[in-house]
PDB file of C-alpha atoms and ligand atoms in Angstrom:
ATOM      1  CA  MET A 345      15.851  -9.931  18.697  1.00 96.00           C
ATOM      2  CA  ALA A 346      16.192  -6.177  18.065  1.00 98.00           C
ATOM      3  CA  GLY A 347      16.448  -6.110  14.286  1.00 98.00           C
ATOM      4  CA  PHE A 348      17.642  -7.829  11.149  1.00 98.00           C
ATOM      5  CA  THR A 349      18.908  -7.267   7.631  1.00 98.00           C
ATOM      6  CA  GLU A 350      18.924  -9.577   4.616  1.00 98.00           C
ATOM      7  CA  THR A 351      20.607  -9.694   1.223  1.00 98.00           C
ATOM      8  CA  VAL A 352      19.801 -11.610  -1.954  1.00 97.00           C
ATOM      9  CA  TRP A 353      22.476 -12.898  -4.320  1.00 97.00           C
ATOM     10  CA  ASN A 354      22.024 -14.752  -7.592  1.00 96.00           C
ATOM     11  CA  PRO A 355      25.028 -16.762  -8.809  1.00 95.00           C
ATOM     12  CA  SER A 356      24.003 -16.093 -12.427  1.00 97.00           C
ATOM     13  CA  ARG A 357      24.699 -12.341 -11.808  1.00 97.00           C
ATOM     14  CA  PRO A 358      27.548 -12.621  -9.323  1.00 97.00           C
ATOM     15  CA  GLU A 359      28.655  -8.965  -9.538  1.00 98.00           C
ATOM     16  CA  ILE A 360      25.367  -7.630  -8.134  1.00 98.00           C
ATOM     17  CA  LEU A 361      24.116  -8.135  -4.593  1.00 98.00           C
ATOM     18  CA  TYR A 362      20.677  -6.932  -3.576  1.00 98.00           C
ATOM     19  CA  GLN A 363      20.429  -5.405  -0.112  1.00 97.00           C
ATOM     20  CA  ASP A 364      16.859  -6.267   0.845  1.00 98.00           C
ATOM     21  CA  MET A 365      14.833  -5.449   3.950  1.00 98.00           C
ATOM     22  CA  THR A 366      16.342  -4.019   7.124  1.00 98.00           C
ATOM     23  CA  GLY A 367      14.212  -3.590  10.228  1.00 98.00           C
ATOM     24  CA  VAL A 368      14.788  -2.513  13.810  1.00 98.00           C
ATOM     25  CA  PHE A 369      11.953  -2.815  16.339  1.00 98.00           C
ATOM     26  CA  PRO A 370      10.633   0.635  17.404  1.00 98.00           C
ATOM     27  CA  GLU A 371      11.940   0.384  20.975  1.00 98.00           C
ATOM     28  CA  TYR A 372      15.524  -0.059  19.694  1.00 98.00           C
ATOM     29  CA  ARG A 373      15.526   2.605  16.943  1.00 98.00           C
ATOM     30  CA  ASN A 374      17.817   5.655  16.723  1.00 98.00           C
ATOM     31  CA  LYS A 375      20.621   3.934  18.637  1.00 98.00           C
ATOM     32  CA  GLY A 376      22.778   3.158  15.591  1.00 98.00           C
ATOM     33  CA  LEU A 377      21.600  -0.453  15.147  1.00 98.00           C
ATOM     34  CA  GLY A 378      20.198  -0.048  11.606  1.00 98.00           C
ATOM     35  CA  ARG A 379      23.437   1.573  10.448  1.00 98.00           C
ATOM     36  CA  TRP A 380      25.501  -1.139  12.185  1.00 98.00           C
ATOM     37  CA  LEU A 381      23.419  -3.992  10.686  1.00 98.00           C
ATOM     38  CA  LYS A 382      23.917  -2.717   7.134  1.00 97.00           C
ATOM     39  CA  ALA A 383      27.607  -1.930   7.611  1.00 97.00           C
ATOM     40  CA  ALA A 384      28.232  -5.360   9.185  1.00 97.00           C
ATOM     41  CA  MET A 385      26.443  -7.005   6.252  1.00 97.00           C
ATOM     42  CA  ILE A 386      28.595  -5.121   3.716  1.00 96.00           C
ATOM     43  CA  ASP A 387      31.697  -6.145   5.664  1.00 97.00           C
ATOM     44  CA  LYS A 388      30.551  -9.809   5.550  1.00 97.00           C
ATOM     45  CA  VAL A 389      29.826  -9.566   1.801  1.00 96.00           C
ATOM     46  CA  LEU A 390      33.279  -8.088   1.093  1.00 95.00           C
ATOM     47  CA  ARG A 391      34.890 -10.989   2.949  1.00 97.00           C
ATOM     48  CA  GLU A 392      32.705 -13.844   1.705  1.00 96.00           C
ATOM     49  CA  ARG A 393      31.673 -12.755  -1.820  1.00 96.00           C
ATOM     50  CA  PRO A 394      34.671 -11.070  -3.461  1.00 96.00           C
ATOM     51  CA  GLU A 395      32.926 -11.362  -6.855  1.00 97.00           C
ATOM     52  CA  VAL A 396      30.346  -8.735  -5.792  1.00 98.00           C
ATOM     53  CA  LYS A 397      31.097  -5.340  -7.373  1.00 97.00           C
ATOM     54  CA  PHE A 398      27.780  -3.512  -6.803  1.00 97.00           C
ATOM     55  CA  ILE A 399      25.202  -3.512  -4.030  1.00 97.00           C
ATOM     56  CA  ARG A 400      21.679  -2.375  -4.944  1.00 97.00           C
ATOM     57  CA  THR A 401      18.926  -1.417  -2.577  1.00 97.00           C
ATOM     58  CA  GLU A 402      15.613   0.465  -2.591  1.00 95.00           C
ATOM     59  CA  ASN A 403      14.628   3.415  -0.429  1.00 95.00           C
ATOM     60  CA  ALA A 404      11.329   5.304  -0.222  1.00 94.00           C
ATOM     61  CA  ASP A 405      11.879   9.092  -0.428  1.00 92.00           C
ATOM     62  CA  SER A 406       9.729   9.392   2.704  1.00 93.00           C
ATOM     63  CA  ASN A 407      11.930   7.070   4.786  1.00 97.00           C
ATOM     64  CA  ALA A 408      14.289   9.670   6.287  1.00 98.00           C
ATOM     65  CA  ALA A 409      16.020   7.268   8.699  1.00 98.00           C
ATOM     66  CA  MET A 410      17.014   4.807   5.981  1.00 98.00           C
ATOM     67  CA  LEU A 411      17.867   7.587   3.511  1.00 97.00           C
ATOM     68  CA  LYS A 412      20.328   8.949   6.067  1.00 98.00           C
ATOM     69  CA  ILE A 413      21.926   5.526   6.571  1.00 98.00           C
ATOM     70  CA  ASN A 414      22.166   4.837   2.821  1.00 97.00           C
ATOM     71  CA  HIS A 415      23.687   8.271   2.061  1.00 97.00           C
ATOM     72  CA  GLU A 416      26.246   7.769   4.811  1.00 96.00           C
ATOM     73  CA  LEU A 417      27.155   4.309   3.526  1.00 96.00           C
ATOM     74  CA  GLY A 418      27.755   5.817   0.058  1.00 96.00           C
ATOM     75  CA  PHE A 419      24.715   4.555  -1.885  1.00 96.00           C
ATOM     76  CA  LYS A 420      23.824   6.839  -4.819  1.00 96.00           C
ATOM     77  CA  PRO A 421      20.487   7.094  -6.712  1.00 95.00           C
ATOM     78  CA  TYR A 422      20.568   4.792  -9.762  1.00 95.00           C
ATOM     79  CA  ILE A 423      16.997   4.046 -10.911  1.00 95.00           C
ATOM     80  CA  SER A 424      13.847   5.755  -9.608  1.00 95.00           C
ATOM     81  CA  ASN A 425      10.495   4.041  -9.423  1.00 93.00           C
ATOM     82  CA  PRO A 426       7.421   6.297  -8.896  1.00 93.00           C
ATOM     83  CA  ILE A 427       4.495   4.556  -7.196  1.00 92.00           C
ATOM     84  CA  TRP A 428       1.049   6.072  -7.834  1.00 95.00           C
ATOM     85  CA  GLN A 429      -1.778   5.860  -5.338  1.00 95.00           C
ATOM     86  CA  ILE A 430      -5.478   6.720  -5.487  1.00 97.00           C
ATOM     87  CA  PRO A 431      -8.103   6.528  -2.714  1.00 98.00           C
ATOM     88  CA  LEU A 432     -10.664   3.776  -3.385  1.00 98.00           C
ATOM     89  CA  GLU A 433     -13.569   6.281  -3.105  1.00 97.00           C
ATOM     90  CA  LYS A 434     -12.211   8.187  -6.111  1.00 97.00           C
ATOM     91  CA  VAL A 435     -12.116   5.030  -8.208  1.00 95.00           C
ATOM     92  CA  GLU A 436     -15.666   4.178  -7.115  1.00 94.00           C
ATOM     93  CA  ALA A 437     -16.890   7.690  -7.991  1.00 95.00           C
ATOM     94  CA  TYR A 438     -15.188   7.492 -11.388  1.00 94.00           C
ATOM     95  CA  LEU A 439     -16.810   4.137 -12.125  1.00 91.00           C
ATOM     96  CA  ALA A 440     -20.239   5.317 -10.868  1.00 92.00           C
ATOM     97  CA  GLU A 441     -20.129   8.273 -13.314  1.00 92.00           C
ATOM     98  CA  ARG A 442     -19.407   5.882 -16.168  1.00 90.00           C
ATOM     99  CA  LYS A 443     -21.719   3.023 -15.151  1.00 86.00           C
ATOM    100  CA  GLU A 444     -22.805   2.351 -18.709  1.00 84.00           C
ATOM    101  CA  LEU A 445     -19.196   1.682 -19.759  1.00 84.00           C
ATOM    102  CA  TYR A 446     -18.183  -0.538 -16.874  1.00 76.00           C
ATOM    103  CA  ALA A 447     -21.392  -2.387 -15.882  1.00 72.00           C
ATOM    104  CA  ASP A 448     -21.163  -6.207 -16.032  1.00 67.00           C
TER     105      ASP A 448
HETATM  106  C1  LIG B 770      15.027   2.281   8.961  1.00 80.62           C
HETATM  107  C2  LIG B 770      15.379   1.595  10.284  1.00 80.62           C
HETATM  108  C3  LIG B 770      15.874   0.168  10.004  1.00 80.62           C
HETATM  109  C4  LIG B 770      16.524   2.403  10.943  1.00 80.62           C
HETATM  110  O1  LIG B 770      16.953   1.709  12.104  1.00 80.62           O
HETATM  111  P1  LIG B 770      17.667   2.488  13.313  1.00 80.62           P
HETATM  112  O2  LIG B 770      18.301   1.468  14.200  1.00 80.62           O
HETATM  113  O3  LIG B 770      16.748   3.458  13.939  1.00 80.62           O
HETATM  114  O4  LIG B 770      18.821   3.298  12.514  1.00 80.62           O
HETATM  115  P2  LIG B 770      20.044   4.125  13.097  1.00 80.62           P
HETATM  116  O5  LIG B 770      19.792   4.495  14.529  1.00 80.62           O
HETATM  117  O6  LIG B 770      21.325   3.412  12.789  1.00 80.62           O
HETATM  118  O7  LIG B 770      20.049   5.426  12.172  1.00 80.62           O
HETATM  119  C5  LIG B 770      18.889   6.163  11.937  1.00 80.62           C
HETATM  120  C6  LIG B 770      19.307   7.592  11.698  1.00 80.62           C
HETATM  121  O8  LIG B 770      18.221   8.290  11.105  1.00 80.62           O
HETATM  122  C7  LIG B 770      17.927   9.436  11.894  1.00 80.62           C
HETATM  123  N1  LIG B 770      16.506   9.670  11.787  1.00 80.62           N
HETATM  124  C8  LIG B 770      15.485   8.939  12.288  1.00 80.62           C
HETATM  125  N2  LIG B 770      14.307   9.473  11.965  1.00 80.62           N
HETATM  126  C9  LIG B 770      14.590  10.566  11.220  1.00 80.62           C
HETATM  127  C10 LIG B 770      13.785  11.557  10.575  1.00 80.62           C
HETATM  128  N3  LIG B 770      12.441  11.496  10.628  1.00 80.62           N
HETATM  129  N4  LIG B 770      14.407  12.542   9.892  1.00 80.62           N
HETATM  130  C11 LIG B 770      15.764  12.598   9.826  1.00 80.62           C
HETATM  131  N5  LIG B 770      16.585  11.685  10.410  1.00 80.62           N
HETATM  132  C12 LIG B 770      15.988  10.686  11.088  1.00 80.62           C
HETATM  133  C13 LIG B 770      18.366   9.094  13.295  1.00 80.62           C
HETATM  134  O9  LIG B 770      18.602  10.249  14.078  1.00 80.62           O
HETATM  135  C14 LIG B 770      19.663   8.309  12.992  1.00 80.62           C
HETATM  136  O10 LIG B 770      20.729   9.171  12.696  1.00 80.62           O
HETATM  137  P3  LIG B 770      21.902   9.500  13.788  1.00 80.62           P
HETATM  138  O11 LIG B 770      22.406   8.174  14.295  1.00 80.62           O
HETATM  139  O12 LIG B 770      22.935  10.249  13.021  1.00 80.62           O
HETATM  140  O13 LIG B 770      21.245  10.300  14.857  1.00 80.62           O
HETATM  141  C15 LIG B 770      14.162   1.584  11.255  1.00 80.62           C
HETATM  142  O14 LIG B 770      13.655   2.898  11.363  1.00 80.62           O
HETATM  143  C16 LIG B 770      13.046   0.652  10.813  1.00 80.62           C
HETATM  144  O15 LIG B 770      13.055  -0.548  11.123  1.00 80.62           O
HETATM  145  N6  LIG B 770      12.066   1.198  10.081  1.00 80.62           N
HETATM  146  C17 LIG B 770      10.944   0.372   9.568  1.00 80.62           C
HETATM  147  C18 LIG B 770      11.411  -0.576   8.500  1.00 80.62           C
HETATM  148  C19 LIG B 770      11.966   0.171   7.310  1.00 80.62           C
HETATM  149  O16 LIG B 770      11.459   1.193   6.867  1.00 80.62           O
HETATM  150  N7  LIG B 770      13.075  -0.374   6.778  1.00 80.62           N
HETATM  151  C20 LIG B 770      13.760   0.246   5.630  1.00 80.62           C
HETATM  152  C21 LIG B 770      13.262  -0.254   4.346  1.00 80.62           C
HETATM  153  S1  LIG B 770      14.107  -1.744   3.932  1.00 80.62           S
END
């Protein structure tokens, strides 16, 4: 196995297909497999699910390889979802400064 892709489809919303995870093992990357997997899946969906009108997927801004594939396939930004992150030490320092408020 070199890679995979998967889609999720809910018959109660038949017009929308969700393109979920795609992965190619590191030793097989940058040979066109990720692009081929997603294109082959879209081809299969067009043949087997004619009711699908939209395909949705998610892409981290930092994932240049998948961004390239998605742009080339014609995906366009639709909804953005910022994810915030904080190092645990900062949370611990914050709580330590306010011990009286957060003590058990
Ligand atoms: C994303 C992933 C599936 C791509 O698979 P792949 O088989 O390497 O994809 P392809 O070879 O078809 O295409 C990748 C393209 O991105 C380009 N690319 C790779 N890294 C890049 C970078 N850092 N910056 C710009 N372009 C980059 C490659 O050159 C290639 O383009 P090209 O064919 O025009 O040269 C693979 O990197 C992977 O499994 N990543 C981890 C899992 C993941 O992040 N999945 C996506 C979220 S669902």
